[in-house]
Amino acid sequence: MAIQVGEKTKKKKKTNLPENLDLFLPVSAVLFAIMVVFYGTLFFLSNKAEEAKVVLENNIEQKEKEIPKEIEEEAKEYSNVIEDFKLLLESHHRASSFFPPLEKMMHPRVMISSIDMDFGTNEAKMTGKGAGFVAVGQQFYVLKTRSFITSVSLDRMSKGSKEGESYVDFSFTVVFDETLFEF
């Protein structure tokens, strides 16, 4: 066997690299620069928005201080009325089941002037005027004998007269059965 002295020529392997590989670094650098500018712009705009927010909040606080107390109180009163009306609408079904039976059992010579109903305890405080003690007593008896009324108590009764006509002021507390307010 012969030994060959000398250089062997080695063949280089050719790699299949794309021809546009030289463009990768500059394109990456441009994209990086665009991202840095974009981030800087967002940071700047974010700071401007925060400053505008602080200015607007200060303006709102100053305008609120300039509102006269009368207008603020009036707005609160309207808000309270709206809340009361909301409660009334939410309790509409209960109230509508309450008034028809009450109307049927009222004495013709007795007038109820106010009813304060507590739907949580099914208790009503009724105040009114009657033509006399007999009419108020008959009204009390009618309320006491109804099956959907648990109890009736006379809280107050007084006699008065106006322009020659006598009347009796009264106040009842009536507790209704729970089934009356189911809907």
Tab-separated table of C-alpha atoms in Angstrom:
chain	number	residue	atom	x	y	z
A	1	MET	CA	0.000	0.000	0.000
A	2	ALA	CA	1.129	3.261	-0.794
A	3	ILE	CA	1.057	6.129	1.516
A	4	GLN	CA	0.235	9.315	-0.066
A	5	VAL	CA	2.157	12.256	1.189
A	6	GLY	CA	0.742	15.569	0.472
A	7	GLU	CA	-2.337	17.426	0.993
A	8	LYS	CA	-5.560	15.894	0.488
A	9	THR	CA	-8.021	18.170	-0.925
A	10	LYS	CA	-11.046	18.196	1.128
A	11	LYS	CA	-14.238	19.132	-0.461
A	12	LYS	CA	-16.292	21.722	1.350
A	13	LYS	CA	-19.883	20.920	1.874
A	14	LYS	CA	-22.158	23.444	0.352
A	15	THR	CA	-24.907	24.700	2.612
A	16	ASN	CA	-28.217	25.773	1.284
A	17	LEU	CA	-28.377	29.244	2.839
A	18	PRO	CA	-30.797	31.739	1.373
A	19	GLU	CA	-29.303	34.437	-0.740
A	20	ASN	CA	-31.075	37.197	1.183
A	21	LEU	CA	-29.440	36.292	4.490
A	22	ASP	CA	-27.397	39.442	4.349
A	23	LEU	CA	-30.627	41.480	4.606
A	24	PHE	CA	-31.720	39.880	7.918
A	25	LEU	CA	-29.558	42.029	10.204
A	26	PRO	CA	-30.522	45.413	8.683
A	27	VAL	CA	-34.241	44.507	8.567
A	28	SER	CA	-34.104	43.379	12.215
A	29	ALA	CA	-32.377	46.610	13.198
A	30	VAL	CA	-35.040	48.707	11.402
A	31	LEU	CA	-37.872	46.733	13.072
A	32	PHE	CA	-36.201	47.182	16.464
A	33	ALA	CA	-35.879	50.919	15.876
A	34	ILE	CA	-39.558	51.127	14.872
A	35	MET	CA	-40.557	49.293	18.058
A	36	VAL	CA	-38.449	51.635	20.204
A	37	VAL	CA	-40.048	54.689	18.558
A	38	PHE	CA	-43.522	53.148	18.943
A	39	TYR	CA	-42.893	52.400	22.649
A	40	GLY	CA	-41.582	55.925	23.215
A	41	THR	CA	-44.651	57.389	21.496
A	42	LEU	CA	-47.001	55.274	23.625
A	43	PHE	CA	-45.156	56.267	26.790
A	44	PHE	CA	-45.380	59.958	25.827
A	45	LEU	CA	-49.104	59.723	24.977
A	46	SER	CA	-49.807	57.820	28.203
A	47	ASN	CA	-48.193	60.588	30.245
A	48	LYS	CA	-50.165	63.238	28.341
A	49	ALA	CA	-53.413	61.315	28.995
A	50	GLU	CA	-52.631	61.122	32.727
A	51	GLU	CA	-51.993	64.877	32.822
A	52	ALA	CA	-55.266	65.549	30.982
A	53	LYS	CA	-57.090	63.250	33.420
A	54	VAL	CA	-55.737	65.158	36.421
A	55	VAL	CA	-56.704	68.495	34.849
A	56	LEU	CA	-60.237	67.248	34.102
A	57	GLU	CA	-60.679	65.869	37.622
A	58	ASN	CA	-59.601	69.217	39.078
A	59	ASN	CA	-62.025	71.051	36.788
A	60	ILE	CA	-64.861	68.738	37.842
A	61	GLU	CA	-64.063	69.314	41.529
A	62	GLN	CA	-64.078	73.071	41.000
A	63	LYS	CA	-67.393	72.939	39.138
A	64	GLU	CA	-68.912	70.808	41.902
A	65	LYS	CA	-67.831	73.388	44.462
A	66	GLU	CA	-69.511	76.113	42.421
A	67	ILE	CA	-72.910	74.364	42.504
A	68	PRO	CA	-75.170	76.223	44.937
A	69	LYS	CA	-76.280	74.262	47.983
A	70	GLU	CA	-79.941	74.842	47.078
A	71	ILE	CA	-79.548	73.047	43.761
A	72	GLU	CA	-77.675	70.196	45.413
A	73	GLU	CA	-80.374	69.816	48.067
A	74	GLU	CA	-83.087	69.956	45.415
A	75	ALA	CA	-81.308	67.241	43.436
A	76	LYS	CA	-81.113	65.094	46.586
A	77	GLU	CA	-84.846	65.599	47.181
A	78	TYR	CA	-85.594	64.502	43.624
A	79	SER	CA	-83.339	61.515	44.146
A	80	ASN	CA	-85.267	60.593	47.304
A	81	VAL	CA	-88.590	60.915	45.480
A	82	ILE	CA	-87.276	58.696	42.680
A	83	GLU	CA	-86.119	56.089	45.214
A	84	ASP	CA	-89.548	56.181	46.912
A	85	PHE	CA	-91.261	55.776	43.552
A	86	LYS	CA	-88.943	52.864	42.751
A	87	LEU	CA	-89.909	51.194	46.035
A	88	LEU	CA	-93.579	51.798	45.250
A	89	LEU	CA	-93.245	50.184	41.833
A	90	GLU	CA	-91.392	47.197	43.269
A	91	SER	CA	-94.150	46.718	45.879
A	92	HIS	CA	-96.977	47.258	43.380
A	93	HIS	CA	-98.174	43.648	43.443
A	94	ARG	CA	-98.381	43.652	47.226
A	95	ALA	CA	-100.191	46.972	47.369
A	96	SER	CA	-102.638	45.984	44.647
A	97	SER	CA	-103.554	42.852	46.607
A	98	PHE	CA	-104.045	44.947	49.748
A	99	PHE	CA	-106.435	47.714	48.683
A	100	PRO	CA	-109.394	45.816	47.124
A	101	PRO	CA	-110.181	43.755	50.265
A	102	LEU	CA	-109.663	46.849	52.438
A	103	GLU	CA	-112.076	48.868	50.310
A	104	LYS	CA	-114.789	46.207	50.608
A	105	MET	CA	-114.693	46.201	54.399
A	106	MET	CA	-114.748	49.971	55.015
A	107	HIS	CA	-117.731	51.475	56.818
A	108	PRO	CA	-119.560	54.116	54.709
A	109	ARG	CA	-119.340	56.716	57.495
A	110	VAL	CA	-115.616	56.188	58.152
A	111	MET	CA	-112.845	57.819	56.147
A	112	ILE	CA	-109.257	56.564	56.299
A	113	SER	CA	-106.826	59.485	55.941
A	114	SER	CA	-103.528	57.584	56.047
A	115	ILE	CA	-102.250	54.045	55.968
A	116	ASP	CA	-98.686	53.207	56.933
A	117	MET	CA	-98.073	49.643	55.709
A	118	ASP	CA	-95.085	47.523	56.676
A	119	PHE	CA	-95.009	44.579	54.268
A	120	GLY	CA	-92.239	42.916	56.250
A	121	THR	CA	-94.454	42.435	59.319
A	122	ASN	CA	-97.809	42.610	57.444
A	123	GLU	CA	-98.839	45.390	59.816
A	124	ALA	CA	-100.745	48.550	58.899
A	125	LYS	CA	-101.336	51.644	60.978
A	126	MET	CA	-104.546	53.342	59.856
A	127	THR	CA	-105.680	56.782	60.914
A	128	GLY	CA	-108.907	58.469	59.977
A	129	LYS	CA	-112.175	60.081	60.966
A	130	GLY	CA	-115.567	58.620	61.648
A	131	ALA	CA	-119.034	60.133	61.923
A	132	GLY	CA	-119.211	59.083	65.585
A	133	PHE	CA	-118.201	56.504	68.152
A	134	VAL	CA	-120.739	54.029	66.795
A	135	ALA	CA	-119.349	54.189	63.247
A	136	VAL	CA	-115.759	53.776	64.479
A	137	GLY	CA	-116.823	50.897	66.737
A	138	GLN	CA	-118.598	49.177	63.836
A	139	GLN	CA	-115.489	49.653	61.686
A	140	PHE	CA	-113.360	48.106	64.422
A	141	TYR	CA	-115.746	45.140	64.632
A	142	VAL	CA	-115.715	44.627	60.838
A	143	LEU	CA	-111.912	44.584	60.814
A	144	LYS	CA	-111.767	42.192	63.751
A	145	THR	CA	-114.131	39.646	62.164
A	146	ARG	CA	-112.273	39.285	58.824
A	147	SER	CA	-110.499	35.972	58.303
A	148	PHE	CA	-107.395	37.472	56.669
A	149	ILE	CA	-106.794	39.843	59.608
A	150	THR	CA	-104.821	38.370	62.492
A	151	SER	CA	-105.343	41.155	65.029
A	152	VAL	CA	-106.718	44.703	65.367
A	153	SER	CA	-105.899	47.163	68.130
A	154	LEU	CA	-107.236	50.617	68.802
A	155	ASP	CA	-104.273	52.920	69.379
A	156	ARG	CA	-106.034	56.260	69.761
A	157	MET	CA	-109.546	57.713	69.683
A	158	SER	CA	-110.645	61.292	70.285
A	159	LYS	CA	-113.735	63.362	69.688
A	160	GLY	CA	-113.630	66.678	67.863
A	161	SER	CA	-115.894	69.092	66.059
A	162	LYS	CA	-115.473	71.436	63.156
A	163	GLU	CA	-118.011	73.932	61.877
A	164	GLY	CA	-120.787	72.421	63.946
A	165	GLU	CA	-120.148	68.810	62.867
A	166	SER	CA	-118.707	66.360	65.351
A	167	TYR	CA	-116.335	63.594	64.362
A	168	VAL	CA	-114.126	60.994	65.961
A	169	ASP	CA	-110.425	60.742	65.148
A	170	PHE	CA	-109.031	57.232	65.479
A	171	SER	CA	-105.944	55.148	64.888
A	172	PHE	CA	-105.931	51.358	64.400
A	173	THR	CA	-103.070	48.898	64.101
A	174	VAL	CA	-104.095	45.984	61.897
A	175	VAL	CA	-102.004	42.836	61.390
A	176	PHE	CA	-102.861	40.948	58.211
A	177	ASP	CA	-102.468	37.270	57.426
A	178	GLU	CA	-99.400	36.486	55.262
A	179	THR	CA	-101.556	34.855	52.570
A	180	LEU	CA	-103.098	38.213	51.642
A	181	PHE	CA	-99.814	39.459	50.193
A	182	GLU	CA	-98.791	36.386	48.242
A	183	PHE	CA	-98.797	36.810	44.502
